[in-house]
XYZ file of C-alpha atoms in Angstrom:
569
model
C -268.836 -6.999 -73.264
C -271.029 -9.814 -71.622
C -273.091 -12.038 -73.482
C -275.977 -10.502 -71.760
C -274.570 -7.081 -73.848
C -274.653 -8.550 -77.062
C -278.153 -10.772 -76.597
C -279.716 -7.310 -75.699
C -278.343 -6.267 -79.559
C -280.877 -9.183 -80.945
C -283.701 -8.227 -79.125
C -285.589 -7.335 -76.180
C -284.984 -10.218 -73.519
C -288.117 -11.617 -71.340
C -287.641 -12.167 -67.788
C -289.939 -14.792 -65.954
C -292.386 -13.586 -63.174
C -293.015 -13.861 -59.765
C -292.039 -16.561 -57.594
C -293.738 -16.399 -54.659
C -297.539 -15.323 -55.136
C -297.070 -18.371 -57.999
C -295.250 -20.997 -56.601
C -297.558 -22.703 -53.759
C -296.451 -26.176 -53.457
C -293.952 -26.178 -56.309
C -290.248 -25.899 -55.711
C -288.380 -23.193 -56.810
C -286.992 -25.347 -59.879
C -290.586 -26.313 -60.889
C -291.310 -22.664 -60.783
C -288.758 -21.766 -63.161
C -289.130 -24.326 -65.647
C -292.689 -23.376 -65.777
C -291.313 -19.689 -66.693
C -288.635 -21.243 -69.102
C -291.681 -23.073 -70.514
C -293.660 -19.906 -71.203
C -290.853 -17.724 -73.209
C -288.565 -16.681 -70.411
C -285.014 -16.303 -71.650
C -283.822 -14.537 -67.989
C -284.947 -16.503 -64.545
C -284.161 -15.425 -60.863
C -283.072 -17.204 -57.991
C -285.447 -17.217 -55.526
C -283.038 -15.568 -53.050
C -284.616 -12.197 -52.523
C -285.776 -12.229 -49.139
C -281.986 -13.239 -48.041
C -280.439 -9.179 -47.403
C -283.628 -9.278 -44.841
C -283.257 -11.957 -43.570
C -282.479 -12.872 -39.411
C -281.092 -16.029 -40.153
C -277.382 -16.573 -39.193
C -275.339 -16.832 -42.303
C -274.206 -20.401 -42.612
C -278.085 -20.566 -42.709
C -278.381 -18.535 -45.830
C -275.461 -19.697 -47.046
C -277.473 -22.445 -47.505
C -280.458 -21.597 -48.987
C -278.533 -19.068 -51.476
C -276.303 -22.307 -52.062
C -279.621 -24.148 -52.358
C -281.849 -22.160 -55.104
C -278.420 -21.507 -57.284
C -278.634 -25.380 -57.740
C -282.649 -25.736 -58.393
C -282.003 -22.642 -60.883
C -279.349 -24.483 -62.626
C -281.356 -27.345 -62.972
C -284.383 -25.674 -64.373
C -282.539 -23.698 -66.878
C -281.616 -24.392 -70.168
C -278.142 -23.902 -72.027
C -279.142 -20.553 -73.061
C -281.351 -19.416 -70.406
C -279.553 -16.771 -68.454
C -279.558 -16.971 -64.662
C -279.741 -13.629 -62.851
C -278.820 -13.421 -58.626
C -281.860 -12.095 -57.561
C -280.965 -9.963 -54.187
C -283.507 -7.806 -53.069
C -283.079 -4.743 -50.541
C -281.725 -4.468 -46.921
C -283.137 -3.066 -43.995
C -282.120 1.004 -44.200
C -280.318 1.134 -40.812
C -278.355 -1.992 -42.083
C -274.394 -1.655 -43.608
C -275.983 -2.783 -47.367
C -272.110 -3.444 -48.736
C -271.565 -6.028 -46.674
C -274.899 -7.638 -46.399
C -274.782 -7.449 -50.340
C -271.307 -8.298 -50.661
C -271.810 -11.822 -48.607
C -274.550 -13.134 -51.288
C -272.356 -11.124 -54.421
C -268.920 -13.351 -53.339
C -271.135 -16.522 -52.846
C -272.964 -16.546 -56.260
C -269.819 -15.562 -58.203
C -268.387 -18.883 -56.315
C -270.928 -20.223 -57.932
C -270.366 -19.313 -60.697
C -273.155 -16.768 -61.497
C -272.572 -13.108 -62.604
C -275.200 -11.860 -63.984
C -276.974 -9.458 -60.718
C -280.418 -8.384 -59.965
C -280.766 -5.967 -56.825
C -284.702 -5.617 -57.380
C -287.415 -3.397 -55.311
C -284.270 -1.447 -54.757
C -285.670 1.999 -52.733
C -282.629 4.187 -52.270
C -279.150 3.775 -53.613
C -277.453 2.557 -50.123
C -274.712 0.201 -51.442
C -275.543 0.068 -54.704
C -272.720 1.965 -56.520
C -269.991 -0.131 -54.129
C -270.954 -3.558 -55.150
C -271.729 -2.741 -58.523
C -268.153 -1.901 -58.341
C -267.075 -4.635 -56.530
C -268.470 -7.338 -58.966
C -267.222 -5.497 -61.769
C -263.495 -5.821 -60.596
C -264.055 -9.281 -59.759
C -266.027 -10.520 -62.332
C -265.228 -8.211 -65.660
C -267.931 -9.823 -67.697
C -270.379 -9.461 -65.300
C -273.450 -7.895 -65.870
C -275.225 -5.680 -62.933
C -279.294 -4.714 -63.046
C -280.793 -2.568 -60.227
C -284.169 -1.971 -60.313
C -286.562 0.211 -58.037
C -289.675 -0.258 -56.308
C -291.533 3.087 -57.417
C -295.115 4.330 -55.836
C -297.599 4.980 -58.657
C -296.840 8.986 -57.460
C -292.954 8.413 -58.918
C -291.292 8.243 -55.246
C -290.031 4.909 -53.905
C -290.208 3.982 -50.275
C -287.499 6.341 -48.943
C -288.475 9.609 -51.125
C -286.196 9.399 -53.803
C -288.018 10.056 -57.338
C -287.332 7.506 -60.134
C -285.591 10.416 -61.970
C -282.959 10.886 -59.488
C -282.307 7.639 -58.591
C -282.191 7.291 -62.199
C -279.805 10.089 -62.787
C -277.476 9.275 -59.886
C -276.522 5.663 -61.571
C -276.511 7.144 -64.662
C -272.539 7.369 -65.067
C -272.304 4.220 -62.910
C -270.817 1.009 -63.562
C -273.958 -0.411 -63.386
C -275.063 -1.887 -66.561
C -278.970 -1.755 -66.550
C -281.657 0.287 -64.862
C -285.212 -0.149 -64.068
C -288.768 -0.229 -62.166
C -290.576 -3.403 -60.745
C -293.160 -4.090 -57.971
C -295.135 -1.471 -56.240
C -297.951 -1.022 -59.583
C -299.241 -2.768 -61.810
C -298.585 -2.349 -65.730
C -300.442 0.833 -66.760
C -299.084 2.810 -63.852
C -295.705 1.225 -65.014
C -296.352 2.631 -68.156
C -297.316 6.147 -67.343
C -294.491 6.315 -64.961
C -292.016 5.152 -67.888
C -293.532 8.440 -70.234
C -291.803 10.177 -67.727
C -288.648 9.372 -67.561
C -285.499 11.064 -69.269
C -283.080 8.090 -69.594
C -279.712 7.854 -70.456
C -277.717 4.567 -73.229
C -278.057 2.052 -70.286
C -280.823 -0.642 -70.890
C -283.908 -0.427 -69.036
C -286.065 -3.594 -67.156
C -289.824 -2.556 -66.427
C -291.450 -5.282 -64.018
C -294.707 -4.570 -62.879
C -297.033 -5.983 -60.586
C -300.049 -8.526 -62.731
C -302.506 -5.473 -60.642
C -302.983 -4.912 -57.491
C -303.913 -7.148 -54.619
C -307.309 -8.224 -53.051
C -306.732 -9.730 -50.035
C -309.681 -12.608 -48.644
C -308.926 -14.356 -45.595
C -305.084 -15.199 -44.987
C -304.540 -15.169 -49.115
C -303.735 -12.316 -51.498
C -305.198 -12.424 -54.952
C -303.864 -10.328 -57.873
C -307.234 -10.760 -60.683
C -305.193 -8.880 -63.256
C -304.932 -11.347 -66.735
C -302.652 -12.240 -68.708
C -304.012 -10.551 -72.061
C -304.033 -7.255 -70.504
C -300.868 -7.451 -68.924
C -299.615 -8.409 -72.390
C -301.215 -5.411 -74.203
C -299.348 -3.054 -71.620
C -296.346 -4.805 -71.592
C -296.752 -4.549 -75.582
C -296.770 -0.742 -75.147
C -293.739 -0.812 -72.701
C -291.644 -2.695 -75.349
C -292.738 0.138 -78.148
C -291.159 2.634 -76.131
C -288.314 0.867 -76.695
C -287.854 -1.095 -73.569
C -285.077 -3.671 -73.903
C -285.992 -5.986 -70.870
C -289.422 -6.782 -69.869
C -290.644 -9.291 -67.456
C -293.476 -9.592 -64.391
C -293.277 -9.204 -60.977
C -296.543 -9.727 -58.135
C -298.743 -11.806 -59.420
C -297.505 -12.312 -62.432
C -297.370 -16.148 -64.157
C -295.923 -18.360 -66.441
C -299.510 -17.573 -68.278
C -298.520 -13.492 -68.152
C -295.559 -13.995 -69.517
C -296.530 -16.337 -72.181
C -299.369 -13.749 -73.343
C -296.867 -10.735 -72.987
C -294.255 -13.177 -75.321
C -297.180 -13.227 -78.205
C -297.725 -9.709 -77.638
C -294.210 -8.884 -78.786
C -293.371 -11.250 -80.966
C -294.391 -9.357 -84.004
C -292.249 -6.192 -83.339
C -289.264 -4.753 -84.075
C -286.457 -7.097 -82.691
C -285.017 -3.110 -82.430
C -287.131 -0.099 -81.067
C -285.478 2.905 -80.334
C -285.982 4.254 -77.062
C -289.105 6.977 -77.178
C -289.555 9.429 -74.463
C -293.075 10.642 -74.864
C -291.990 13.749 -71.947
C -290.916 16.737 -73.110
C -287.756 17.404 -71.544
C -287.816 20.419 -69.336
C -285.955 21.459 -66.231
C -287.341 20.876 -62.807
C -289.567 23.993 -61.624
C -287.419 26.894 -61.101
C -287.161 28.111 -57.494
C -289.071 30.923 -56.846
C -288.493 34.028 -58.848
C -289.620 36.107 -55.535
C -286.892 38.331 -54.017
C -286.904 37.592 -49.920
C -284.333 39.741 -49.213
C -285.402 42.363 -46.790
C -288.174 39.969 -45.498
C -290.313 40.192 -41.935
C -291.943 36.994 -40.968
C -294.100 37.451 -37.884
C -295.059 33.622 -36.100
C -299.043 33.830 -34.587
C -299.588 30.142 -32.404
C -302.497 28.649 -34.007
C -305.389 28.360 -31.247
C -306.084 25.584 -29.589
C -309.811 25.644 -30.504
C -312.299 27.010 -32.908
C -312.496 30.179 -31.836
C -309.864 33.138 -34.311
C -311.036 36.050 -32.987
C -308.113 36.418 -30.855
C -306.048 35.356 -33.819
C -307.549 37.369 -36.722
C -306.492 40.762 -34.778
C -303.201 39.755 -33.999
C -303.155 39.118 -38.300
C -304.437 42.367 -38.724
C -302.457 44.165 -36.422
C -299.461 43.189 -37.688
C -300.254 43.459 -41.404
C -301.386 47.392 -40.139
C -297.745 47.383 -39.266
C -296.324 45.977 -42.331
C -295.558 42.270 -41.994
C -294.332 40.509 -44.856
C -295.373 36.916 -43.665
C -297.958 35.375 -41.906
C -295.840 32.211 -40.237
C -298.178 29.533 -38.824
C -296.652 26.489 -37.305
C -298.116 22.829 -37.488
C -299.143 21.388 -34.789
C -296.095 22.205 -32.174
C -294.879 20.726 -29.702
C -297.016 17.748 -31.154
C -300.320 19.192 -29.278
C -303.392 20.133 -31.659
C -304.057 23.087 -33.167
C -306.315 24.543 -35.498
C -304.465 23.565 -38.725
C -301.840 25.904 -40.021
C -302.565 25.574 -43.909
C -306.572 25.984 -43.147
C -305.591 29.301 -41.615
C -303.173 30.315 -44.251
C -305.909 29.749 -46.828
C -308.222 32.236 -44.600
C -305.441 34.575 -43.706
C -304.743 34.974 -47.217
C -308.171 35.393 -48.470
C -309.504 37.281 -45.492
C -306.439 40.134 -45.844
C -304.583 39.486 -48.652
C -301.059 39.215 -46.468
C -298.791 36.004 -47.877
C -299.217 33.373 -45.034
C -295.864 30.938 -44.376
C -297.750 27.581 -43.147
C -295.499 25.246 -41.392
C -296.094 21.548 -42.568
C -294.487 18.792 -40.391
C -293.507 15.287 -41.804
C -294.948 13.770 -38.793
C -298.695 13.683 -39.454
C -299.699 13.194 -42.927
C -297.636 10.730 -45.873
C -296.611 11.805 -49.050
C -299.548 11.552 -51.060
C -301.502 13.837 -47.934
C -298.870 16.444 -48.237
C -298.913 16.428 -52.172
C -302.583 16.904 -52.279
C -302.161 19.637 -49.284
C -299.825 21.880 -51.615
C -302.036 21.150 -54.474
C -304.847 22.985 -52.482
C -302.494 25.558 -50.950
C -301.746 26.209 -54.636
C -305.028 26.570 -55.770
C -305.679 29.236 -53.205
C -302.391 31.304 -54.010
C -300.325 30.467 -51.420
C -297.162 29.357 -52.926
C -294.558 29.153 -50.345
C -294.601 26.758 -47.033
C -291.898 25.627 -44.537
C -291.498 22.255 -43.892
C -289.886 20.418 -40.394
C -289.706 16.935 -39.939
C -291.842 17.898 -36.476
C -291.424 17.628 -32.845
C -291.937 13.796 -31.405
C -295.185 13.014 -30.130
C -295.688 13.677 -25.944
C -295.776 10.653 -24.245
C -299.130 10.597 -22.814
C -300.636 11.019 -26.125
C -298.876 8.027 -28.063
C -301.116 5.393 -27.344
C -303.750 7.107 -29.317
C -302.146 8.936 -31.848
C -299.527 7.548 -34.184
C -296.806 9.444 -35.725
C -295.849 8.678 -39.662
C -292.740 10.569 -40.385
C -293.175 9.180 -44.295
C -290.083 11.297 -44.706
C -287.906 13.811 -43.063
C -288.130 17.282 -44.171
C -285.033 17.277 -47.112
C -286.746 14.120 -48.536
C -289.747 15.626 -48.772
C -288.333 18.923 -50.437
C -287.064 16.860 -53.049
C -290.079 15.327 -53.932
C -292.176 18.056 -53.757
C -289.449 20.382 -55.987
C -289.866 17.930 -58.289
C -293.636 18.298 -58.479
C -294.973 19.169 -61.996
C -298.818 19.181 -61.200
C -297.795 22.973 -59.448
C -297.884 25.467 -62.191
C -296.391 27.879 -59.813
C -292.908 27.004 -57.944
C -293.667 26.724 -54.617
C -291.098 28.755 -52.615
C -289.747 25.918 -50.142
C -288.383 27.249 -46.420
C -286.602 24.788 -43.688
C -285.472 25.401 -40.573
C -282.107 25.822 -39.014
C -280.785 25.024 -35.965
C -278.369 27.633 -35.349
C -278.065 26.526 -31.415
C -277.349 23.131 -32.178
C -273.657 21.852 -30.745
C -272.588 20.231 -33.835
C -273.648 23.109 -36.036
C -271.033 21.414 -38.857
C -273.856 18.978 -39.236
C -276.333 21.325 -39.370
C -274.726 22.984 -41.987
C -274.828 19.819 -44.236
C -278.323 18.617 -43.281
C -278.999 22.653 -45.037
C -276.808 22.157 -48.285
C -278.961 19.154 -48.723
C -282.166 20.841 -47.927
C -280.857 24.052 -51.003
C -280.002 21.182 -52.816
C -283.727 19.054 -52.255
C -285.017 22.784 -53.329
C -284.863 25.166 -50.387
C -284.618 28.904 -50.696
C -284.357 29.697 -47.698
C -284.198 29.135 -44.148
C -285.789 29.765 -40.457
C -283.589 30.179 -37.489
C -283.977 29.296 -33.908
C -284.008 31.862 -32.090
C -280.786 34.067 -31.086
C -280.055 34.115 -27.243
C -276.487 33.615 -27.281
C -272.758 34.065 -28.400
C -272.771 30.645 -30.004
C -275.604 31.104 -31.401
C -274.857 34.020 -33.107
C -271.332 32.800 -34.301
C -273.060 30.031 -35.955
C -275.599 32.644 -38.077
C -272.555 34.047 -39.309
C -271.061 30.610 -40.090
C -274.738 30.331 -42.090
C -274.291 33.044 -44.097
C -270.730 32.161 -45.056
C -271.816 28.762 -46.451
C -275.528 28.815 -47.675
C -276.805 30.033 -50.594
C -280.210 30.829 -49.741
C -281.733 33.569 -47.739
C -281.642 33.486 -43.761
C -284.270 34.844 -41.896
C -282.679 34.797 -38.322
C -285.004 33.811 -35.487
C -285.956 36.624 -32.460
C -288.055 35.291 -29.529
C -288.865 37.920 -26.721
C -288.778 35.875 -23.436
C -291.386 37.499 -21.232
C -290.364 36.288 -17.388
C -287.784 34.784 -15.389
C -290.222 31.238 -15.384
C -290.648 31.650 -19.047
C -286.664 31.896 -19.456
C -285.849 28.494 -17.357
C -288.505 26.487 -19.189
C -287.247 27.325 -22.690
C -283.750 26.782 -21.378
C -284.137 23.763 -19.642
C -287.157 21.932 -21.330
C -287.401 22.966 -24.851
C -284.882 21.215 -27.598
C -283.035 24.269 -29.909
C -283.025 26.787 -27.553
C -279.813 27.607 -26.127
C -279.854 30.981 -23.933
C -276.855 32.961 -22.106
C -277.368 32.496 -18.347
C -276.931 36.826 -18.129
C -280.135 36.947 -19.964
C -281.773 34.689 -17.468
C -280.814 36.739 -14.590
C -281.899 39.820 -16.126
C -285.713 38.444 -15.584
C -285.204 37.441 -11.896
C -287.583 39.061 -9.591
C -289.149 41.647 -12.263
C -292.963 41.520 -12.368
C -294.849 41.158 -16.363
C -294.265 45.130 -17.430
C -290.728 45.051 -16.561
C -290.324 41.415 -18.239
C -291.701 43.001 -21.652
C -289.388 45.956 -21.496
C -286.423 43.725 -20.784
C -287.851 41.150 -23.745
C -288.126 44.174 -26.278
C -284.822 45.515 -25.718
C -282.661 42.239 -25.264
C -285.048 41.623 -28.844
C -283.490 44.730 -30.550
C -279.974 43.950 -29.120
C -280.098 41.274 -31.013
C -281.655 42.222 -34.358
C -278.910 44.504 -34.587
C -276.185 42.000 -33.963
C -277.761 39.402 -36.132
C -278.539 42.364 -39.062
C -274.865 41.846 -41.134
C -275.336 37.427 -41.279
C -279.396 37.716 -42.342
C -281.705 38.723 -44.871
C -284.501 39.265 -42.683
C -286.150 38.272 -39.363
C -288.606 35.635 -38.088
C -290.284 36.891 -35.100
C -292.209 34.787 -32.410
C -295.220 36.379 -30.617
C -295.010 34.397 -27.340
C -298.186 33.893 -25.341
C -300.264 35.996 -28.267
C -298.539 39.422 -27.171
C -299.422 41.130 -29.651
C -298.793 44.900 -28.707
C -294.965 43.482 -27.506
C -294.002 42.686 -30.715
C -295.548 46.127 -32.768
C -292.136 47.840 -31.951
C -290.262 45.425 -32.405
C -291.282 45.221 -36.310
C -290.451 48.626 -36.614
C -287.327 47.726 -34.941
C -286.842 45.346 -37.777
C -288.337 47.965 -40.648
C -285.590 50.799 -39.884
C -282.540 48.100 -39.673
C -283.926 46.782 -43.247
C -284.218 49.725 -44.871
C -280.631 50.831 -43.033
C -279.047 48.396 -45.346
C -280.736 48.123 -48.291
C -280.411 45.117 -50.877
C -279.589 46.654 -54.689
C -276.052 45.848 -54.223
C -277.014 42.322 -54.189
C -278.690 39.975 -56.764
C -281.969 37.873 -55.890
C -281.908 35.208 -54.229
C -283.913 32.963 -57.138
């Protein structure tokens, strides 16, 4: 057990506060006495900004080297001194970054370890394992940087980041940065925790920026009453992060020093499981894709809708923006679709054009209007000529963003989740993973590309050997020899049999349709055993094309029938 264990027995221990929006002049060892000064029992070395850093190593070496020696200095005999490493660059190997500064500060002879503003967990089970067969006292803290919407940077929620380092060797687990104390404090009341200790760090408030400087105006007696409130939950280590100073974490000190030196942790959440994925059987399902139009004008659109609900449609799929080009918006026309006819519309919503709070707020609405199911892509890239005045966001790719949004309790309906599936991909083995991990984030189901090929259709089948959820697999009548070479040669997922592309050569638009409609059926019938349904594409709004086609897709349903299975829930 390390002494850090057993202090944590006594009482709640107080960390100091920030270092940077405080220190100004000061050197780091004036800093930290100033904390020591004001109650802190647990200071940092002002080393976070070293896993980030472009500095060659001997050069860090250095400056870790450096503020080990001003912390040592400023600290008392019983003051403990934490590492303070904060997080590398995603694309980065975090072991190894982490695992230079870990080997230099137990040199030093420091174990105690703070990986703080931590967003995802890459690395962070390795060297918790590393320092812990190195160093068996030592004592390992990781803390995330959570939004005020519960999601940190890279779309993990603080429950599963939680829950994944929950049987870890890591010894402690918390929250800093990102909000300020009462946003802290609401996101605490949600969280299920496990025995480990938890460290809650919040920002002093939130920042003004005037000129070059950035304020934080929150005080120190209203930090302290939050902090107070954090600590009656049963918090065991409390300190201050963003504009927090030595006169924060004197006030939050007084706050507490009247309480229980032992609170037992309270969870104000009821416990419940996650949403449960949608109770809706899509077995047997026809999803019918209608382009969005490139103006204002539906006319065109609203009687290809109500031609194919006439002929029995399932779903309404609308897709977001493709290509990248604008279109009238896909959830917009859901919401009309669905109020206009009463048919269930499938709007496609791309990560590439709104964040995470935009999409949140988008389902919220969709809710509210009784659409409960969407399909969500991480989007085509931008074109070229259009980058310069439009910017992409891509807050998260598609299986984050499932994950989040599973996890959404302001629904009080599930919301049915659908992703796609590239089943013309060459490495279709990673396809298949990127999938598990979208059923896992929450997906029911899936999309396909479309079928135009052998491979193609060997991978379905490969599909529905290893996913759970239902397939709808993906038929797109190609209407002319020109429309055949552009999909084939400039369109990414489409991967079509060079037989079918002769079969269009030199046939004029009547004999192109008939050729489309019965390559279409073809198909259908080959993919029927390794789906659950079919997504159809109208291409080029051809409507009439595609009516016999659904009845193609009717009579092979009802063929096969689905009471030998259970739902797919």
């Amino acid at each position: 057990m390390s002494k850090i264990d057993t202090l944590l027995k006594q009482g709640p221990l107080l960390f100091d506060g920030a270092m940077h929006s405080y220190q100004g002049s000061q050197t780091s060892k004036e800093v930290l006495k100033d904390y020591i000064d004001a109650g802190a029992m647990a200071i940092k070395t002002n080393t976070f900004s070293c896993s980030s850093s472009s500095l060659p190593w001997n050069e860090i070496e250095q400056k870790i080297e450096f503020e080990i020696e001003q912390a040592k200095e400023a600290a008392h005999e019983e003051t403990l001194i934490f590492a303070n490493i904060g997080p590398c660059p995603q694309e980065d190997d975090a072991f190894s970054i982490y695992k230079k500064q870990v080997d230099l500060f137990l040199k030093h002879g420091i174990n105690a370890f703070l990986f703080e503003t931590i967003s995802s967990l890459n690395g962070i089970e390795a060297i918790s394992d590393h320092i812990h067969q190195i160093a068996l006292e030592a004592f390992v803290l990781v803390s995330f940087a959570i939004h005020e919407n519960g999601i940190s940077d890279q779309g993990e929620t603080i429950q599963s980041l939680y829950d994944a380092l929950a049987q870890s060797s890591i010894d402690a687990i918390g929250m800093n940065c990102r909000v300020g104390p009462k946003h802290m404090l609401e996101l605490l009341k949600t969280l299920v925790r496990c025995d480990k200790p938890l460290y809650i760090s919040p920002n002093a408030g939130y920042p003004t920026v005037l000129g070059w400087n950035v304020y934080y105006n929150g005080s120190p007696a209203y930090f302290a009453q939050m902090m107070k409130e954090i600590r009656l939950l049963g918090v065991e280590m409390i300190g201050g992060c963003c504009g927090t100073t030595p006169a924060h974490i004197a006030a939050m000190k007084e706050a507490i020093l009247l309480l229980p030196s032992y609170i037992p942790y309270h969870n104000p959440r009821t416990i419940q499981n996650d949403h449960p994925r949608s109770g809706k059987d899509w077995r047997n399902t026809i999803a019918i894709e209608l382009d969005p139009p490139k103006n204002d004008q539906l006319d065109a659109f609203m009687k290809g809708v109500y031609a194919f609900q006439k002929e029995g449609v399932d779903l309404i799929t609308l897709a977001d923006c493709p290509v990248g080009r604008t279109r009238a918006d896909s959830s917009l026309l859901a919401c009309k679709i669905k109020k206009e006819t009463g048919i269930d519309p499938l709007p496609h919503i791309t990560c590439r054009d709104r964040n995470l709070n935009a999409i949140k707020a988008l389902l919220l609405g969709l809710s509210a209007q009784e659409i409960h199911q969407v399909l969500f892509v991480t989007g085509d890239p931008l074109p070229s000529d259009t980058i310069e005045e439009v910017k992409a966001v891509y807050h998260f790719n598609s299986r984050k963003l499932m994950k989040a949004v599973h996890q959404m309790n302001e629904l009080s309906s599930p919301m049915a989740l659908f992703g796609a599936l590239n089943i013309n991909a060459h490495n279709f083995d990673q396809q298949l993973v990127l999938a598990k991990e979208k059923e896992a984030n929450g997906a029911i189901g899936f999309l396909t590309q479309p079928i135009h090929s052998w491979e193609g259709l060997q991978n379905l089948k490969k599909a529905k050997e290893h996913l759970n959820g239902v397939i709808l697999a993906g038929i797109y009548p190609i209407v002319s020899y020109k429309n055949a070479l552009f999909l084939s040669n400039e369109i990414s997922g489409m991967r079509i049999d060079a037989r079918i592309v002769e079969m269009y050569k030199d046939k004029d638009r009547k004999e192109g349709e008939q050729i489309a409609i019965q390559i279409s059926k073809a198909i259908m019938k080959e993919a029927l055993p390794y789906c659950d349904g079919f997504y159809l594409m109208t291409p080029f709004q051809r409507i009439e094309m595609m009516l016999p086609l659904i009845q193609e897709a009717k009579d092979l349903l009802k063929k096969t029938g689905t009471n030998d299975q259970p739902p797919v829930k």
